[in-house]
Amino acid sequence: MTGPEMHDLVRRLYPLCRSITGPGLRRTLEIIGESIPLEITEVPTGTKVLDWTIPREWTIRDAYIKDATGAKVVDFQDSNLHVVGYSAPVEATMSLGELRGHLHTLPGQPDLVPYRTSYYAETWGFCLSQRTLDGLVDGPYEVRIDSTLADGHLTYGEHVVRGASSQEVLISCHVCHPSLANDNLAGVAVAVALARRLTDPWYTYRFVFAPGTIGAIAWLARNRAHVDRVAHGVTLACAGDSGAITYKRSRRGDAEVDRVFAHVLKDRPHTLLDFSPYGYDERQYCSPGFNLAVGSLTRTPYGGYPEYHTSADDPDFVRPEAMEDTLETLWTAVRVLEANRRYENLSPYGEPQLGTRGLYGSLGGRSDTKQAQMAMLWVLSYSDGSHSLLDIAERSNLPFHALAEAADALRGAGLVKELTG
Amino acid sequence: MTGPEMHDLVRRLYPLCRSITGPGLRRTLEIIGESIPLEITEVPTGTKVLDWTIPREWTIRDAYIKDATGAKVVDFQDSNLHVVGYSAPVEATMSLGELRGHLHTLPGQPDLVPYRTSYYAETWGFCLSQRTLDGLVDGPYEVRIDSTLADGHLTYGEHVVRGASSQEVLISCHVCHPSLANDNLAGVAVAVALARRLTDPWYTYRFVFAPGTIGAIAWLARNRAHVDRVAHGVTLACAGDSGAITYKRSRRGDAEVDRVFAHVLKDRPHTLLDFSPYGYDERQYCSPGFNLAVGSLTRTPYGGYPEYHTSADDPDFVRPEAMEDTLETLWTAVRVLEANRRYENLSPYGEPQLGTRGLYGSLGGRSDTKQAQMAMLWVLSYSDGSHSLLDIAERSNLPFHALAEAADALRGAGLVKELTG
Amino acid sequence: MTGPEMHDLVRRLYPLCRSITGPGLRRTLEIIGESIPLEITEVPTGTKVLDWTIPREWTIRDAYIKDATGAKVVDFQDSNLHVVGYSAPVEATMSLGELRGHLHTLPGQPDLVPYRTSYYAETWGFCLSQRTLDGLVDGPYEVRIDSTLADGHLTYGEHVVRGASSQEVLISCHVCHPSLANDNLAGVAVAVALARRLTDPWYTYRFVFAPGTIGAIAWLARNRAHVDRVAHGVTLACAGDSGAITYKRSRRGDAEVDRVFAHVLKDRPHTLLDFSPYGYDERQYCSPGFNLAVGSLTRTPYGGYPEYHTSADDPDFVRPEAMEDTLETLWTAVRVLEANRRYENLSPYGEPQLGTRGLYGSLGGRSDTKQAQMAMLWVLSYSDGSHSLLDIAERSNLPFHALAEAADALRGAGLVKELTG
């Protein structure tokens, strides 16, 4: 998938009113499923998942505030951000004074509509721009939210690319945000593109598209017995803004996935963050009972751009070339994970003679294949059973791919063998 | 005790002629004992203490140098710094030439009188300003030191605030310097103020007021069997000058007390020093046989200010607000030590639901209690048995007290339990 | 040996046409043997040494290119760099076009003749300046290399200074470069000077003068059974240019020899490099099967100066004072290695009384022997069985020799004892 194709997917998913349950979420997974087949899981309301309980399913049909003239001054049909997520139904007439406690604005960004939810405390509310609020007279207003909170299901989808190994790489995207493009439709689009690119990998790759927090918790609860299959992972979000890449380490801090991203990013502008228990669903995957090797890959992280969680996070805010760059970064990391092996130097006493094996320029002093020759020397020197190619890349400051190619050449010449386990 | 009250104590103690033994030391402990009850220990001359032997007790009544006119050109009654500490008695008439080998000045600070002692090599001498020395004619001079070196005792005092635990926090102040205010009457005053503030602590707090080196050695010799009760400690000196706080780590280097002070000081101007075997009585507490977790808390350390060990280190050099600041720093460290516990997250699989337990703002996006919420997430994430609250404070960069409050709230909600041992 | 004496040795060895085998190498070892007796080893052609095989011996008698007028435009008699090392014999007439593939120049340094070899792929060639090449007409040219490649031997020499211990310090110099002065006649001269200076050392010092790569490999192959006697070592090369000292760590990275050089160099301009599997014969000594504690001592390292491997690396490029400085640096490191011991403080509870043992100024406050006193306190504080004098030097930032003198004084006073093993 190209950047423009990923952007098309973002635009197509954008209008749906997603939440942590409900028809918008289900329709989102259907559309993703057109690109990569998804296995859909429906978890019934009331199901106990770890410390949590699956809530009632939320269906929203319409919502508005009408003024005395009958004009809709706030209208869900204009933007699904206008209604507080999980709002209970309401139908009432009230003054602006009574209404105010249910209205949310961003006084510092007066033209933008905020994104607000109230999943676990039943209430209702509207989000609007401060500019709109400032223009409202005393009322009365007709207020209506045509929603249902009823027993149903929480829905999530999985796409699996089987590899040679049963060890898994987890790519997890939250899919619970309504009309917000960078957070997280861009992450969804990049994940879809990655899934389509993978063919015959060594690891098994599992893509989880689930609502934030409760979705990841439901997935963990249902997969608790074999969660140790997850060898590496990232949550993927905010993948399309124009900022530099940010990688946030897993709680382990020095997991292979953490070191892979540090290596992949080191020669380009980027930010590396230590784990903190706030952010996306790495919070759940890295909770101390699981403590999975799951980091978080974003461009500008949550809360780090003014458009975050506002109506300004629309498809125009997301850039096709930024999603392509996120995809290529993730792809480079995947290739390092795939090729990161330990080798044993079978000729560890002194250097083996590379020239007679056709592995070395025959005339002393030439340097046209300098990096390749250095890579062979590094692989030979550190293939002592305890260093992986990534370890050697970190020490040598050579690019991983040069070392992987050197290891291949040396294996071909019988000078090293791959170690397993 | 307020800063002015500590300053009053400094002024009251200042005129006494303290030494490592003798009436001035004994009177000092009596005055301290008016504020906090002291248990006094008298160790007889000749007692073997570790590698040392308690010396004879020194009593000084008067000392002067009279010129040919009978005028006292140097007079102990003006300042006890004028006589070299532990000077043997002398009564003689001599020329300036003969006298010179017994005179100590500070040529680089010509108006100041130095502080000199000779505890372990019997001699006598006078200290005076270079200015006074320059004004002296050839003589003859009548020289008199009315002192006694005789069998007696070395005296030290202890004040103990009993806590729930028999593990001790040691606060040690040297009390052997005569009329020097910052070094160490300011330290004594801060220790007294801390002792008065402690009520029902978890640790037992032991305050030792002892002469430098030989006093600490005597204390260690007499408490050798149960010195391992000392879990944490500091020597306290130079607590009242206007410089920034300096904390010198214990010989262990990463003892809890070392990390507590680093945390307490990190957001204010300060100096952290690694251990060196020179300084105050941490030299003795940290000697390799004992290797106690005892650091050193000062403002400007020994030798670091021009007034050090001169007549300029008088009560005006000590500032009440600086002593208050030292006291508050020490108090903050004490509170961290008292509250530093390890907890176990009882709901370690995924995040527990904080909202339903009233621990979390119910409306997504609010941030008015952001730090408290972050603190709860950090405590939950790292309460895996191996991290203390201080560990979590170091990782999270949150203030310790926020984490301690979060741990209390989580414990109240049954989400964590305190670990012992 | 003084700098000028070392320089004389460089000048004397410079004209010989050394290679990895042959008469020039043998004659070089004879001349070194005039200064320090060498045990010579001759390894026959065809001998298997580790992964390598001893090649045929190369003898070169003459080589030239004559133009149509009979003038020698390139002449081995002018400089042995003119012939590619290990050139097979040739006698032919050819045009410049045919000859070109056998000619090596340095276009970027048009006045210099490069150094080239082809040990393991049989070929022939000439090295000349780009300036000379640019002046050549089309030809024909008479080309002659009067050389022999025939079964014979590879030669290396060893000089051993026996010490109290059978543990060895290895000093290894490559002696295979023809007329190149800094690389490596300067290294040879410094090694000779060091060998002559050592008397009754604690360690046994082994000096190996062997051709690069194949010589070190031959030495390792023949000494494989007892190579673990090598406790510390360096390869020594490029010892006479005017650049600062460079020390490259052994593959172990934190070997004692690595820490010794870091300590010795810390207060002067220098470069410390981590190990890389490229350079001099540390490549062989540090190959993962051996992994010896062998670093590399140079001034400007290989490839780091424009004269490197060119005719400009002549005796005038090497400076007597630079060789003296390299020698003194190595000598200082040797003295640290020799004196680096662990001691046990026999009076570890509190500080022992230094004054009564004559180890301390008797009058408090004097500082004329401050460093010596501090060194005694540091040695006492850290002589707990786990810290060597070098450990203490690193912690204290005191010079090693001050600590070694302090340890001597303390041992004399019965306060510490030396630990073995």
Short mmCIF file of C-alpha atoms in Angstrom, two decimals, chain A residues 215-408:
data_model
loop_
_atom_site.label_atom_id
_atom_site.label_comp_id
_atom_site.label_asym_id
_atom_site.label_seq_id
_atom_site.Cartn_x
_atom_site.Cartn_y
_atom_site.Cartn_z
CA GLY A 215 -10.32 -3.93 24.26
CA ALA A 216 -6.70 -4.71 25.05
CA ILE A 217 -7.78 -5.94 28.46
CA ALA A 218 -10.42 -8.18 26.88
CA TRP A 219 -7.81 -9.55 24.44
CA LEU A 220 -5.35 -10.17 27.29
CA ALA A 221 -8.03 -11.83 29.41
CA ARG A 222 -9.00 -14.18 26.60
CA ASN A 223 -5.39 -14.96 25.63
CA ARG A 224 -3.91 -15.09 29.09
CA ALA A 225 -2.81 -18.71 28.81
CA HIS A 226 -0.59 -18.21 25.77
CA VAL A 227 0.35 -14.56 26.01
CA ASP A 228 3.95 -15.63 26.42
CA ARG A 229 3.97 -16.37 22.71
CA VAL A 230 4.37 -12.60 22.25
CA ALA A 231 8.11 -12.21 21.78
CA HIS A 232 8.03 -8.61 20.57
CA GLY A 233 5.41 -5.99 19.97
CA VAL A 234 4.40 -2.40 19.54
CA THR A 235 1.30 -0.38 19.89
CA LEU A 236 0.95 1.77 16.81
CA ALA A 237 -0.72 5.15 16.93
CA CYS A 238 -0.39 8.73 15.74
CA ALA A 239 1.39 7.36 12.69
CA GLY A 240 0.68 10.11 10.22
CA ASP A 241 1.55 13.56 11.53
CA SER A 242 4.56 15.42 10.25
CA GLY A 243 6.62 15.09 13.44
CA ALA A 244 9.63 12.81 13.85
CA ILE A 245 9.24 9.20 14.95
CA THR A 246 8.98 8.50 18.67
CA TYR A 247 9.65 5.08 20.14
CA LYS A 248 8.72 4.45 23.73
CA ARG A 249 10.48 1.48 25.28
CA SER A 250 8.65 -1.42 26.85
CA ARG A 251 8.56 -1.66 30.62
CA ARG A 252 11.48 -4.10 30.38
CA GLY A 253 13.52 -1.28 28.90
CA ASP A 254 16.13 -3.44 27.24
CA ALA A 255 13.93 -5.89 25.38
CA GLU A 256 15.10 -6.86 21.92
CA VAL A 257 12.33 -4.78 20.35
CA ASP A 258 13.55 -1.77 22.33
CA ARG A 259 17.08 -2.24 21.07
CA VAL A 260 15.94 -2.88 17.53
CA PHE A 261 14.07 0.42 17.34
CA ALA A 262 16.97 2.29 18.95
CA HIS A 263 19.27 0.86 16.29
CA VAL A 264 16.89 1.50 13.42
CA LEU A 265 16.32 5.10 14.48
CA LYS A 266 19.81 6.09 15.54
CA ASP A 267 20.90 7.84 12.36
CA ARG A 268 17.76 9.89 11.82
CA PRO A 269 15.85 12.48 13.85
CA HIS A 270 13.82 10.66 16.47
CA THR A 271 12.87 10.55 20.11
CA LEU A 272 13.43 7.58 22.41
CA LEU A 273 11.37 7.51 25.59
CA ASP A 274 11.64 5.25 28.58
CA PHE A 275 8.52 3.38 29.56
CA SER A 276 5.92 5.18 31.57
CA PRO A 277 2.59 3.68 32.58
CA TYR A 278 0.63 6.21 30.57
CA GLY A 279 -0.05 6.29 26.86
CA TYR A 280 -1.68 3.68 24.63
CA ASP A 281 -2.34 0.00 25.22
CA GLU A 282 1.28 -0.73 26.07
CA ARG A 283 -0.08 0.21 29.50
CA GLN A 284 -1.98 -3.07 29.50
CA TYR A 285 0.54 -5.26 27.68
CA CYS A 286 3.28 -4.01 30.01
CA SER A 287 1.29 -4.23 33.23
CA PRO A 288 3.53 -5.97 35.74
CA GLY A 289 1.70 -9.30 35.64
CA PHE A 290 2.20 -9.58 31.88
CA ASN A 291 5.26 -7.37 31.39
CA LEU A 292 5.36 -8.12 27.67
CA ALA A 293 8.09 -6.76 25.43
CA VAL A 294 5.73 -4.27 23.83
CA GLY A 295 6.85 -0.73 23.05
CA SER A 296 4.94 2.07 21.41
CA LEU A 297 5.61 3.50 18.00
CA THR A 298 4.21 6.90 17.12
CA ARG A 299 5.26 10.02 15.39
CA THR A 300 4.32 12.86 17.76
CA PRO A 301 3.01 11.07 20.84
CA TYR A 302 -0.39 11.56 22.49
CA GLY A 303 -0.95 15.05 23.77
CA GLY A 304 2.11 16.32 21.93
CA TYR A 305 0.41 18.26 19.14
CA PRO A 306 -2.26 20.95 19.42
CA GLU A 307 -4.66 19.06 17.16
CA TYR A 308 -4.64 16.07 19.57
CA HIS A 309 -8.15 15.01 20.63
CA THR A 310 -9.82 17.86 18.76
CA SER A 311 -11.76 18.34 15.56
CA ALA A 312 -8.50 19.54 13.95
CA ASP A 313 -7.19 15.96 13.93
CA ASP A 314 -8.90 15.38 10.61
CA PRO A 315 -7.70 13.58 7.46
CA ASP A 316 -5.96 16.72 6.19
CA PHE A 317 -3.77 16.68 9.29
CA VAL A 318 -2.47 13.24 8.31
CA ARG A 319 0.19 13.15 5.55
CA PRO A 320 0.60 10.23 3.16
CA GLU A 321 4.40 10.57 3.14
CA ALA A 322 4.46 10.49 6.96
CA MET A 323 2.50 7.24 6.98
CA GLU A 324 4.90 5.84 4.37
CA ASP A 325 7.82 6.83 6.58
CA THR A 326 6.23 5.18 9.62
CA LEU A 327 5.60 2.06 7.57
CA GLU A 328 9.20 1.92 6.31
CA THR A 329 10.56 2.43 9.80
CA LEU A 330 8.41 -0.39 11.11
CA TRP A 331 9.40 -2.52 8.12
CA THR A 332 13.09 -1.93 8.78
CA ALA A 333 12.58 -2.94 12.39
CA VAL A 334 10.72 -6.06 11.28
CA ARG A 335 13.61 -7.01 8.99
CA VAL A 336 16.08 -6.61 11.85
CA LEU A 337 13.89 -8.75 14.13
CA GLU A 338 13.59 -11.36 11.41
CA ALA A 339 17.33 -11.54 10.76
CA ASN A 340 18.65 -11.08 14.27
CA ARG A 341 20.42 -14.34 15.06
CA ARG A 342 23.40 -15.53 17.00
CA TYR A 343 26.16 -17.31 15.15
CA GLU A 344 29.11 -19.37 16.25
CA ASN A 345 32.48 -18.71 14.66
CA LEU A 346 33.68 -22.16 13.67
CA SER A 347 37.26 -20.94 13.25
CA PRO A 348 37.70 -18.84 16.38
CA TYR A 349 41.45 -19.22 16.86
CA GLY A 350 43.01 -16.39 14.91
CA GLU A 351 41.25 -14.92 11.94
CA PRO A 352 40.27 -17.42 9.27
CA GLN A 353 41.81 -16.73 5.91
CA LEU A 354 39.09 -14.89 4.02
CA GLY A 355 41.04 -14.37 0.83
CA THR A 356 41.35 -18.04 -0.06
CA ARG A 357 37.61 -18.38 0.37
CA GLY A 358 36.91 -15.54 -2.02
CA LEU A 359 35.58 -13.38 0.82
CA TYR A 360 38.24 -10.68 0.71
CA GLY A 361 39.86 -8.40 -1.81
CA SER A 362 43.04 -10.17 -2.82
CA LEU A 363 45.27 -7.12 -3.07
CA GLY A 364 46.23 -5.54 0.27
CA GLY A 365 45.22 -1.93 0.55
CA ARG A 366 42.10 -1.82 -1.59
CA SER A 367 39.06 -0.52 0.18
CA ASP A 368 36.15 -0.52 -2.24
CA THR A 369 34.37 -3.18 -0.27
CA LYS A 370 35.58 -1.90 3.04
CA GLN A 371 32.24 -2.02 4.88
CA ALA A 372 31.54 -5.58 3.78
CA GLN A 373 34.99 -6.71 4.89
CA MET A 374 34.69 -4.93 8.22
CA ALA A 375 31.28 -6.52 8.72
CA MET A 376 32.82 -9.98 8.21
CA LEU A 377 35.55 -9.24 10.74
CA TRP A 378 33.02 -8.02 13.26
CA VAL A 379 30.77 -11.02 12.82
CA LEU A 380 33.74 -13.36 13.20
CA SER A 381 35.09 -11.54 16.22
CA TYR A 382 31.87 -11.46 18.20
CA SER A 383 30.15 -14.66 17.09
CA ASP A 384 31.10 -16.37 20.30
CA GLY A 385 27.68 -17.59 21.29
CA SER A 386 26.75 -14.62 23.41
CA HIS A 387 26.41 -11.85 20.84
CA SER A 388 23.57 -11.51 18.37
CA LEU A 389 23.91 -9.59 15.13
CA LEU A 390 22.12 -6.74 16.84
CA ASP A 391 24.69 -6.79 19.64
CA ILE A 392 27.39 -6.63 17.00
CA ALA A 393 25.60 -3.81 15.19
CA GLU A 394 25.47 -1.82 18.41
CA ARG A 395 29.18 -2.36 19.09
CA SER A 396 30.46 -1.88 15.57
CA ASN A 397 28.24 1.00 14.56
CA LEU A 398 27.80 -0.78 11.25
CA PRO A 399 24.33 -1.04 9.73
CA PHE A 400 22.51 -4.20 10.69
CA HIS A 401 21.97 -5.25 7.08
CA ALA A 402 25.72 -5.20 6.37
CA LEU A 403 26.26 -7.58 9.28
CA ALA A 404 23.40 -9.81 8.22
CA GLU A 405 24.88 -10.01 4.71
CA ALA A 406 28.31 -10.75 6.16
CA ALA A 407 26.87 -13.50 8.32
CA ASP A 408 25.22 -15.00 5.25
#
